[in-house]
Amino acid sequence: MRPLFAATLGMLFASFAVATLPNRFLVLILMTVGVLLVAAIPPAGSYKRIAIVIGAILGVMAVGLHPLANAGIPDTLPSEIIGDVCSPIRRGQTSLRFIVCTSTGKYAIRTKAEQPLSYLDRVRVTSEFSLPEPPRNIGEFNYQQWCRFHHIVAVSSAASNVVLLETRTNIVGRFISDVRTWIDTRCHSGLPADTAPLASGILLSITDDLPFELQESFGRTGTVHVLSTSGMHISVLVATVGTILIWSGRTGSAGVSLGLSILVGYASGGGPAPLRAVTSLVARLMARLLSRSPEPWHLLCLCACAAMLRDPFVVMDAGAQLSFLAVCGLIVAAPFADLFGERIRQSTSVVLKVALTLLQGFIVSFIVTLVTAPAVAFHMQHLSLISPVANIPVGFLSEWALLIGAAAVTIGDIPFVGKVIWTLLNGVLQSLTFVANLLAEVPYADVATGVANPHAVVVASVGLVSGFTQLGRKLCGSTFASQPQYYIPWSPSKPLT
Amino acid sequence: MFRIIFVCFVTTALAVLPGCGHRALTVTCIDVGQGDAVLVSFPNGKHWLIDAGGNPAGDTEAGIDPGHRNVLPVLRAKAIQSLDVVVMTHPDEDHVQGMLAVARHIPVGRVYWNGFEGSRTEQSVRAKFAQKGTTVEAVSVGSRTLVGDVEVAVMSPPLSPIMGTRSPENENSVVLLITYRDKSILLTGDVEAEGERELLRSAQAELNEISLLKVAHHGSDSSSTPEFVRRTHPGIAFVSCGKRNRYGHPSLDVIKRFERVGTQLYRTDQCGMLEWTSDGHSEAVTTMLPCNENALRGAQGVEN
């Protein structure tokens, strides 16, 4: 199956690149393809040729049939559109921002804050639409490019007139939207005003109310990923529920976790990172139910295929690229973590155990930072030097914030116990804020990179992933890590009982 | 395999290393909307930032601060790790607000300002720099320094501040004259008519035939008097102003004054970021956005 996955993925990327994209973006695609293929192709074996042919056919079909592949900017911009609100509503101080999906493309809308709108509503928008503007300085966020990759054909002015035509009855979507709103409201009612936005950020990736200074601190320390729903969030929640339900038997808990992971992924908005995490988890849990043991590279390729089939433009998304590279980093770091894990298990001294655990965290964090560094340097134009260190306390605290936050939201109304949980959550969030702000103040916590050469990024990313894979084999005696087991303690690769 | 990886790393290092062999004087007028931010990169690798933009209304809502949105991305894209000098020409919000982001993110060697106590933002910027241990120094006319083989002279504020005008803060802006071999650059802050008269009076021949002028006060008709434009006779002029700004900058009268003396006028509202580069003899201007001839000449200028 490995060559099939690899070839399919490769052909998906390649055919899409050749068919629809300007050449200058080809290198970005090749970066992702290179990283994945270097990992996946070497042990392909004798089925490689057949796999490539099948992959090519699948790739061309997938790309050719995909409705988004040939989406383009219309010749004339309309003054009125009718469509569905197809993004979460982002509420600013004076305006609402959301995306409306129509049959001809997506439109980014800004309107007055008092509009009573919600996800999936059918609306009529009258506005002066314009094409997204290019960046006005070097290094700035390229909104025009972002819009193109997200199929947004035009943006509206602040003076949009939005008329609600119909409140849609997508029960699941509405339910998820209501759950998100409910969690956000609970966070704001249970926590002080200074920590509630951080709770919403960690639990729901809602950063609208989060102080810009704090967002900066996370950015400077290379830990901003804790504010976006990612594999960590889904894995931690699903693993916790699975562990709690262990009394019902491993198969039973896997079944419940399976459903929960899909629900959480859907609730988080279905971006590339949650989609990757959910696809991976579902495949793992399915494998567990079928008593199989999947390999991490297989899972990553499968996730890339799923993300590509949902939206071929995902390969252009900086978040998606970084998410996949971070998982590559976790996979190549796993043998080193396993090596330390063995030492930790063998050591009898508590102090040594703690020291080794911290060192293990640092090594993993360091490798992931290194593997993602070229892409971060290219996309963000700055690189956090303190990230390998910062990720240890910030990652630890945010995982606890996630777990305690989930508990507070669900059982926070119980007298006394609820108060204790909210207080505990507040303490964790305060600590997280303190640590992030403290580390952000370290001189040269992050450095400007000025990397503008995508070829260098491709070469460096491929080189780093290959290099760490080889190093893992040489030092730790395994070609590939069996699983990043330190991450999900009840990994399916463990023998079933 | 390890050889291949080694080659990959070496190639990457060579490709990534930015700014190698940089031997030109570069003046970058960052597009910060309605405000000013000018980055001067000297041939010896030193960097000075003159103002950092800001919202004229002083709005600090997250995401719209030009320091974060415009200035830091430019510094990062140019791989600038630290600034040797930061100059706050005067305390107006549209010049200093973005400095808060700079103060937080970029190590700064020294800060020059015009000595005029201003807005709360300006005070907090100075406090932030002082907290970081950066020397904050008020400068006035007569200060000169050499940055490699480039001379930087402070032409204003005068030793006796100009008072009793519409805006003393503007009139007493820090004005810098940068001289590099055959080329000279005049950065004027928001200096207005009286300040310009004082400049011409005190500077004599130094201000004749300027190669590059950063037009004062975003092209307002309270600055760039006909006499000043005629005397300085700039070959190239940069106007830093916001797209569809509510002040009507740059004034059509000012644009015509520069047109009359044959100055090639570039505007950030039409061309985005502007960059002037010179080896001391020849010069070149690049713009972030495509700039047609009409836009350069200001034919679409807004009537004030």
Short mmCIF file of N, CA, C and O in Angstrom, two decimals, chain A residues 38 92-94 133-141 208 210-217 220 374 380-382 436-437 440-441 443-444 446-453 455-457 459-464 466-468 470-471 474, chain B residues 1-2 5 7-9 11-12 15-16 18 29-32 59 61-63 65 68-82 101 104-107 128 131-132 243-244 267-275 288-289:
data_model
loop_
_atom_site.label_atom_id
_atom_site.label_comp_id
_atom_site.label_asym_id
_atom_site.label_seq_id
_atom_site.Cartn_x
_atom_site.Cartn_y
_atom_site.Cartn_z
N VAL A 38 10.07 11.46 -0.33
CA VAL A 38 11.37 10.98 0.17
C VAL A 38 11.12 9.99 1.31
O VAL A 38 11.80 8.99 1.45
N GLY A 92 -15.71 41.50 15.11
CA GLY A 92 -14.77 42.54 15.54
C GLY A 92 -15.50 43.55 16.41
O GLY A 92 -16.67 43.36 16.77
N GLN A 93 -14.80 44.63 16.73
CA GLN A 93 -15.43 45.65 17.58
C GLN A 93 -16.59 46.34 16.87
O GLN A 93 -17.61 46.65 17.45
N THR A 94 -16.39 46.61 15.58
CA THR A 94 -17.44 47.35 14.85
C THR A 94 -17.95 46.62 13.63
O THR A 94 -18.79 47.13 12.91
N GLU A 133 -6.53 43.08 -2.73
CA GLU A 133 -5.37 43.89 -3.08
C GLU A 133 -4.06 43.14 -2.84
O GLU A 133 -3.96 42.33 -1.92
N PRO A 134 -3.06 43.42 -3.65
CA PRO A 134 -1.75 42.79 -3.41
C PRO A 134 -1.06 43.44 -2.22
O PRO A 134 -1.44 44.53 -1.79
N PRO A 135 -0.02 42.82 -1.68
CA PRO A 135 0.71 43.45 -0.57
C PRO A 135 1.39 44.74 -1.03
O PRO A 135 1.82 44.83 -2.17
N ARG A 136 1.48 45.71 -0.15
CA ARG A 136 2.03 47.02 -0.51
C ARG A 136 3.49 47.17 -0.08
O ARG A 136 4.13 48.16 -0.40
N ASN A 137 3.97 46.22 0.71
CA ASN A 137 5.39 46.23 1.12
C ASN A 137 5.93 44.80 1.02
O ASN A 137 5.15 43.85 1.09
N ILE A 138 7.23 44.69 0.88
CA ILE A 138 7.80 43.35 0.88
C ILE A 138 7.59 42.71 2.25
O ILE A 138 7.54 43.40 3.26
N GLY A 139 7.43 41.41 2.25
CA GLY A 139 7.31 40.68 3.51
C GLY A 139 5.93 40.68 4.11
O GLY A 139 5.66 39.95 5.07
N GLU A 140 5.03 41.48 3.56
CA GLU A 140 3.68 41.54 4.15
C GLU A 140 2.87 40.30 3.78
O GLU A 140 3.14 39.66 2.76
N PHE A 141 1.86 40.05 4.58
CA PHE A 141 0.94 38.95 4.29
C PHE A 141 0.29 39.20 2.93
O PHE A 141 -0.24 40.29 2.69
N ASP A 208 -10.26 36.19 18.26
CA ASP A 208 -10.71 37.58 18.01
C ASP A 208 -10.50 38.48 19.23
O ASP A 208 -10.14 39.64 19.08
N LEU A 210 -8.44 37.84 21.79
CA LEU A 210 -7.15 37.62 22.46
C LEU A 210 -6.26 38.84 22.26
O LEU A 210 -6.10 39.31 21.14
N PRO A 211 -5.69 39.40 23.34
CA PRO A 211 -4.85 40.59 23.19
C PRO A 211 -3.74 40.35 22.18
O PRO A 211 -3.11 39.27 22.16
N PHE A 212 -3.52 41.35 21.35
CA PHE A 212 -2.54 41.22 20.28
C PHE A 212 -1.14 40.95 20.84
O PHE A 212 -0.36 40.20 20.26
N GLU A 213 -0.85 41.55 21.99
CA GLU A 213 0.46 41.37 22.64
C GLU A 213 0.71 39.89 22.95
O GLU A 213 1.81 39.39 22.76
N LEU A 214 -0.36 39.23 23.44
CA LEU A 214 -0.21 37.83 23.80
C LEU A 214 -0.04 36.97 22.53
O LEU A 214 0.77 36.03 22.51
N GLN A 215 -0.81 37.30 21.51
CA GLN A 215 -0.65 36.57 20.24
C GLN A 215 0.78 36.72 19.74
O GLN A 215 1.37 35.77 19.22
N GLU A 216 1.31 37.92 19.89
CA GLU A 216 2.69 38.18 19.50
C GLU A 216 3.66 37.31 20.29
O GLU A 216 4.62 36.79 19.75
N SER A 217 3.39 37.21 21.59
CA SER A 217 4.28 36.42 22.44
C SER A 217 4.30 34.97 21.98
O SER A 217 5.37 34.34 21.91
N ARG A 220 6.35 34.93 18.78
CA ARG A 220 7.79 35.09 19.00
C ARG A 220 8.42 33.82 19.58
O ARG A 220 9.60 33.55 19.37
N PRO A 374 12.76 25.74 7.63
CA PRO A 374 12.82 26.37 6.31
C PRO A 374 11.47 26.94 5.87
O PRO A 374 11.41 28.06 5.35
N MET A 380 6.80 32.96 7.20
CA MET A 380 6.64 33.95 8.27
C MET A 380 7.71 35.04 8.22
O MET A 380 7.57 36.07 8.86
N GLN A 381 8.79 34.75 7.53
CA GLN A 381 9.92 35.68 7.42
C GLN A 381 10.62 35.92 8.77
O GLN A 381 11.40 36.85 8.89
N HIS A 382 10.27 35.15 9.76
CA HIS A 382 11.04 35.18 11.00
C HIS A 382 10.96 33.81 11.64
O HIS A 382 10.07 33.02 11.35
N ALA A 436 4.63 32.50 28.30
CA ALA A 436 4.76 32.98 26.91
C ALA A 436 5.33 34.40 26.88
O ALA A 436 6.25 34.69 26.09
N ASN A 437 4.80 35.26 27.75
CA ASN A 437 5.28 36.65 27.77
C ASN A 437 6.74 36.72 28.23
O ASN A 437 7.52 37.49 27.70
N ALA A 440 9.03 35.44 25.51
CA ALA A 440 9.02 36.35 24.35
C ALA A 440 9.96 37.53 24.56
O ALA A 440 10.40 38.16 23.59
N GLU A 441 10.25 37.84 25.81
CA GLU A 441 11.10 38.99 26.10
C GLU A 441 12.59 38.65 26.01
O GLU A 441 13.44 39.54 26.10
N PRO A 443 16.04 38.33 24.63
CA PRO A 443 16.62 38.96 23.43
C PRO A 443 16.87 37.95 22.32
O PRO A 443 17.31 36.83 22.59
N TYR A 444 16.58 38.35 21.13
CA TYR A 444 16.72 37.50 19.94
C TYR A 444 15.91 36.21 20.07
O TYR A 444 16.33 35.16 19.60
N ASP A 446 13.28 35.68 18.56
CA ASP A 446 13.09 35.30 17.15
C ASP A 446 13.93 36.21 16.28
O ASP A 446 14.28 37.33 16.67
N VAL A 447 14.29 35.70 15.13
CA VAL A 447 15.16 36.47 14.23
C VAL A 447 14.50 36.59 12.86
O VAL A 447 13.74 35.71 12.44
N ALA A 448 14.81 37.71 12.21
CA ALA A 448 14.31 37.90 10.85
C ALA A 448 15.08 36.98 9.92
O ALA A 448 16.27 36.74 10.13
N THR A 449 14.40 36.45 8.92
CA THR A 449 15.07 35.48 8.05
C THR A 449 15.32 36.03 6.65
O THR A 449 16.37 35.79 6.08
N GLY A 450 14.34 36.73 6.12
CA GLY A 450 14.50 37.27 4.76
C GLY A 450 14.61 36.19 3.70
O GLY A 450 15.14 36.43 2.62
N VAL A 451 14.13 34.98 4.00
CA VAL A 451 14.22 33.89 3.01
C VAL A 451 13.17 34.11 1.92
O VAL A 451 11.98 34.15 2.20
N ALA A 452 13.64 34.26 0.70
CA ALA A 452 12.69 34.47 -0.39
C ALA A 452 12.89 33.45 -1.50
O ALA A 452 12.27 33.53 -2.54
N ASN A 453 13.77 32.50 -1.24
CA ASN A 453 14.11 31.54 -2.28
C ASN A 453 13.43 30.20 -2.00
O ASN A 453 13.88 29.44 -1.16
N HIS A 455 13.35 27.54 -3.71
CA HIS A 455 14.18 26.37 -4.06
C HIS A 455 14.98 25.92 -2.83
O HIS A 455 15.09 24.73 -2.55
N ALA A 456 15.52 26.91 -2.13
CA ALA A 456 16.30 26.59 -0.93
C ALA A 456 15.43 25.91 0.11
O ALA A 456 15.87 24.99 0.81
N VAL A 457 14.17 26.36 0.19
CA VAL A 457 13.25 25.78 1.17
C VAL A 457 12.98 24.31 0.84
O VAL A 457 12.97 23.45 1.71
N VAL A 459 14.92 22.25 -0.91
CA VAL A 459 16.12 21.44 -0.67
C VAL A 459 16.33 21.22 0.83
O VAL A 459 16.58 20.10 1.28
N ALA A 460 16.17 22.29 1.59
CA ALA A 460 16.41 22.19 3.03
C ALA A 460 15.40 21.26 3.70
O ALA A 460 15.77 20.44 4.54
N SER A 461 14.12 21.38 3.32
CA SER A 461 13.09 20.54 3.96
C SER A 461 13.33 19.07 3.66
O SER A 461 13.31 18.23 4.57
N VAL A 462 13.57 18.79 2.38
CA VAL A 462 13.81 17.39 1.99
C VAL A 462 15.06 16.87 2.70
O VAL A 462 15.08 15.77 3.25
N GLY A 463 16.10 17.70 2.70
CA GLY A 463 17.35 17.31 3.34
C GLY A 463 17.19 17.03 4.82
O GLY A 463 17.71 16.05 5.33
N LEU A 464 16.44 17.87 5.49
CA LEU A 464 16.27 17.70 6.93
C LEU A 464 15.48 16.44 7.27
O LEU A 464 15.85 15.68 8.17
N SER A 466 15.06 13.77 5.37
CA SER A 466 15.89 12.61 5.02
C SER A 466 17.01 12.42 6.04
O SER A 466 17.28 11.31 6.49
N GLY A 467 17.63 13.53 6.38
CA GLY A 467 18.75 13.47 7.31
C GLY A 467 18.36 12.90 8.65
O GLY A 467 19.04 12.01 9.17
N PHE A 468 17.26 13.35 9.19
CA PHE A 468 16.84 12.85 10.51
C PHE A 468 16.36 11.40 10.42
O PHE A 468 16.53 10.63 11.37
N GLN A 470 17.64 9.18 8.40
CA GLN A 470 18.89 8.40 8.36
C GLN A 470 19.55 8.37 9.74
O GLN A 470 20.04 7.33 10.18
N LEU A 471 19.54 9.51 10.39
CA LEU A 471 20.17 9.60 11.71
C LEU A 471 19.45 8.71 12.72
O LEU A 471 20.08 8.02 13.54
N LYS A 474 20.52 5.23 12.08
CA LYS A 474 21.89 4.97 12.50
C LYS A 474 22.03 4.90 14.03
O LYS A 474 22.64 4.01 14.58
N MET B 1 24.47 8.88 1.16
CA MET B 1 23.30 9.65 1.58
C MET B 1 23.70 10.92 2.34
O MET B 1 23.19 12.00 2.10
N PHE B 2 24.70 10.72 3.24
CA PHE B 2 25.12 11.87 4.04
C PHE B 2 25.78 12.95 3.19
O PHE B 2 25.67 14.13 3.47
N ILE B 5 23.03 14.91 1.68
CA ILE B 5 22.45 15.81 2.68
C ILE B 5 23.38 17.01 2.91
O ILE B 5 22.93 18.15 2.98
N VAL B 7 25.46 18.31 0.76
CA VAL B 7 25.34 19.20 -0.40
C VAL B 7 24.06 20.03 -0.29
O VAL B 7 24.04 21.23 -0.56
N CYS B 8 22.97 19.38 0.16
CA CYS B 8 21.68 20.07 0.34
C CYS B 8 21.85 21.24 1.32
O CYS B 8 21.40 22.35 1.06
N PHE B 9 22.52 20.97 2.42
CA PHE B 9 22.67 22.00 3.45
C PHE B 9 23.52 23.16 2.95
O PHE B 9 23.20 24.32 3.18
N THR B 11 24.00 24.07 -0.19
CA THR B 11 23.22 24.81 -1.20
C THR B 11 22.23 25.73 -0.52
O THR B 11 22.06 26.89 -0.89
N THR B 12 21.56 25.17 0.49
CA THR B 12 20.57 25.96 1.21
C THR B 12 21.20 27.18 1.86
O THR B 12 20.69 28.30 1.73
N ALA B 15 21.99 29.74 -0.66
CA ALA B 15 20.81 30.37 -1.25
C ALA B 15 20.07 31.26 -0.26
O ALA B 15 19.49 32.27 -0.63
N VAL B 16 20.14 30.84 1.00
CA VAL B 16 19.36 31.56 2.01
C VAL B 16 20.07 32.83 2.49
O VAL B 16 19.42 33.84 2.76
N PRO B 18 21.07 36.13 3.04
CA PRO B 18 20.62 37.32 2.35
C PRO B 18 21.62 38.45 2.46
O PRO B 18 22.43 38.51 3.37
N CYS B 29 11.08 53.73 1.49
CA CYS B 29 9.92 54.43 2.05
C CYS B 29 8.82 53.38 2.20
O CYS B 29 8.20 52.95 1.22
N ILE B 30 8.62 52.93 3.43
CA ILE B 30 7.66 51.85 3.68
C ILE B 30 6.25 52.42 3.58
O ILE B 30 5.96 53.50 4.11
N ASP B 31 5.37 51.69 2.90
CA ASP B 31 3.98 52.15 2.77
C ASP B 31 3.24 51.81 4.07
O ASP B 31 2.88 50.67 4.32
N VAL B 32 3.05 52.83 4.90
CA VAL B 32 2.36 52.63 6.18
C VAL B 32 0.99 53.31 6.16
O VAL B 32 0.43 53.61 7.21
N ASP B 59 -5.50 55.03 16.92
CA ASP B 59 -6.20 53.77 17.20
C ASP B 59 -5.19 52.64 17.30
O ASP B 59 -4.38 52.44 16.41
N GLU B 61 -6.08 49.41 17.77
CA GLU B 61 -6.77 48.13 17.65
C GLU B 61 -5.85 47.10 16.99
O GLU B 61 -5.12 47.41 16.06
N ALA B 62 -5.87 45.91 17.52
CA ALA B 62 -4.96 44.87 17.05
C ALA B 62 -5.07 44.69 15.54
O ALA B 62 -6.15 44.69 14.99
N GLY B 63 -3.95 44.50 14.93
CA GLY B 63 -3.94 44.18 13.51
C GLY B 63 -3.89 45.38 12.60
O GLY B 63 -3.65 45.24 11.42
N ASP B 65 -2.08 48.26 13.47
CA ASP B 65 -0.92 49.06 13.80
C ASP B 65 0.13 48.88 12.69
O ASP B 65 0.59 47.77 12.44
N HIS B 68 3.33 46.69 13.25
CA HIS B 68 3.21 45.24 13.06
C HIS B 68 2.91 44.88 11.62
O HIS B 68 3.44 43.94 11.08
N ARG B 69 2.00 45.67 11.05
CA ARG B 69 1.47 45.28 9.74
C ARG B 69 2.45 45.56 8.61
O ARG B 69 2.53 44.79 7.66
N ASN B 70 3.19 46.65 8.71
CA ASN B 70 4.03 47.06 7.58
C ASN B 70 5.53 47.08 7.89
O ASN B 70 6.32 46.59 7.10
N VAL B 71 5.90 47.68 9.04
CA VAL B 71 7.32 47.92 9.28
C VAL B 71 8.06 46.61 9.61
O VAL B 71 9.08 46.30 8.99
N LEU B 72 7.53 45.85 10.56
CA LEU B 72 8.22 44.61 10.94
C LEU B 72 8.35 43.64 9.78
O LEU B 72 9.42 43.05 9.59
N PRO B 73 7.28 43.45 8.96
CA PRO B 73 7.45 42.56 7.80
C PRO B 73 8.59 43.00 6.87
O PRO B 73 9.33 42.16 6.36
N VAL B 74 8.73 44.31 6.68
CA VAL B 74 9.81 44.78 5.80
C VAL B 74 11.17 44.48 6.43
O VAL B 74 12.08 43.97 5.76
N LEU B 75 11.30 44.75 7.73
CA LEU B 75 12.57 44.48 8.40
C LEU B 75 12.90 42.98 8.35
O LEU B 75 14.05 42.59 8.12
N ARG B 76 11.85 42.18 8.53
CA ARG B 76 12.07 40.72 8.51
C ARG B 76 12.44 40.25 7.12
O ARG B 76 13.31 39.40 6.95
N ALA B 77 11.73 40.78 6.12
CA ALA B 77 12.02 40.35 4.75
C ALA B 77 13.43 40.76 4.34
O ALA B 77 14.04 40.12 3.49
N LYS B 78 13.94 41.83 4.94
CA LYS B 78 15.31 42.25 4.63
C LYS B 78 16.31 41.63 5.60
O LYS B 78 17.49 41.99 5.58
N ALA B 79 15.82 40.72 6.43
CA ALA B 79 16.68 40.00 7.40
C ALA B 79 17.45 40.96 8.31
O ALA B 79 18.62 40.74 8.63
N ILE B 80 16.78 42.03 8.70
CA ILE B 80 17.41 43.00 9.60
C ILE B 80 17.14 42.56 11.04
O ILE B 80 16.00 42.53 11.49
N GLN B 81 18.21 42.20 11.75
CA GLN B 81 18.05 41.68 13.11
C GLN B 81 18.02 42.79 14.15
O GLN B 81 17.50 42.63 15.24
N SER B 82 18.68 43.91 13.83
CA SER B 82 18.72 45.02 14.78
C SER B 82 18.85 46.33 14.02
O SER B 82 19.30 46.35 12.87
N ALA B 101 5.90 48.57 18.32
CA ALA B 101 6.18 47.23 17.80
C ALA B 101 7.68 47.06 17.57
O ALA B 101 8.25 46.01 17.88
N ARG B 104 9.54 46.59 20.76
CA ARG B 104 9.35 45.28 21.38
C ARG B 104 10.13 44.18 20.65
O ARG B 104 10.64 43.26 21.27
N HIS B 105 10.19 44.30 19.33
CA HIS B 105 10.71 43.17 18.54
C HIS B 105 12.15 43.30 18.08
O HIS B 105 12.79 42.29 17.82
N ILE B 106 12.63 44.52 17.92
CA ILE B 106 13.94 44.69 17.29
C ILE B 106 14.89 45.40 18.28
O ILE B 106 14.57 46.48 18.76
N PRO B 107 16.04 44.81 18.54
CA PRO B 107 17.03 45.52 19.36
C PRO B 107 17.47 46.81 18.65
O PRO B 107 17.77 46.78 17.45
N LYS B 128 9.46 52.76 26.63
CA LYS B 128 9.72 51.36 26.24
C LYS B 128 11.18 51.19 25.84
O LYS B 128 11.84 50.22 26.22
N GLN B 131 13.30 51.42 28.90
CA GLN B 131 13.17 50.17 29.67
C GLN B 131 14.06 49.07 29.09
O GLN B 131 14.59 48.23 29.79
N LYS B 132 14.22 49.11 27.78
CA LYS B 132 15.06 48.11 27.11
C LYS B 132 16.55 48.46 27.20
O LYS B 132 17.39 47.75 26.64
N LYS B 243 -3.81 55.78 0.96
CA LYS B 243 -4.74 55.70 -0.16
C LYS B 243 -6.07 56.33 0.25
O LYS B 243 -6.60 56.03 1.33
N ARG B 244 -6.61 57.19 -0.57
CA ARG B 244 -7.88 57.88 -0.30
C ARG B 244 -7.91 58.48 1.12
O ARG B 244 -8.88 58.34 1.84
N ARG B 267 4.64 58.13 -5.17
CA ARG B 267 3.71 58.19 -4.03
C ARG B 267 3.42 56.79 -3.51
O ARG B 267 3.11 55.88 -4.28
N THR B 268 3.48 56.62 -2.21
CA THR B 268 3.21 55.30 -1.65
C THR B 268 1.75 54.88 -1.84
O THR B 268 1.45 53.70 -1.95
N ASP B 269 0.83 55.85 -1.89
CA ASP B 269 -0.57 55.47 -2.06
C ASP B 269 -0.83 54.86 -3.43
O ASP B 269 -1.77 54.09 -3.60
N GLN B 270 0.03 55.18 -4.40
CA GLN B 270 -0.17 54.64 -5.73
C GLN B 270 0.84 53.55 -6.07
O GLN B 270 0.54 52.66 -6.85
N CYS B 271 2.01 53.62 -5.50
CA CYS B 271 3.07 52.68 -5.90
C CYS B 271 3.46 51.70 -4.79
O CYS B 271 4.32 50.86 -5.00
N GLY B 272 2.84 51.82 -3.63
CA GLY B 272 3.24 50.96 -2.51
C GLY B 272 4.62 51.35 -2.02
O GLY B 272 5.02 52.52 -2.12
N MET B 273 5.35 50.37 -1.51
CA MET B 273 6.69 50.65 -0.96
C MET B 273 7.62 51.19 -2.06
O MET B 273 7.61 50.70 -3.19
N LEU B 274 8.42 52.21 -1.69
CA LEU B 274 9.33 52.82 -2.65
C LEU B 274 10.77 52.58 -2.18
O LEU B 274 11.03 52.67 -0.98
N GLU B 275 11.64 52.30 -3.12
CA GLU B 275 13.02 52.04 -2.71
C GLU B 275 13.99 52.73 -3.67
O GLU B 275 13.92 52.55 -4.88
N MET B 288 6.96 48.82 -5.25
CA MET B 288 6.35 47.52 -4.94
C MET B 288 5.24 47.20 -5.94
O MET B 288 5.10 46.07 -6.39
N LEU B 289 4.43 48.20 -6.27
CA LEU B 289 3.33 47.99 -7.20
C LEU B 289 3.69 48.64 -8.54
O LEU B 289 4.48 49.59 -8.58
#
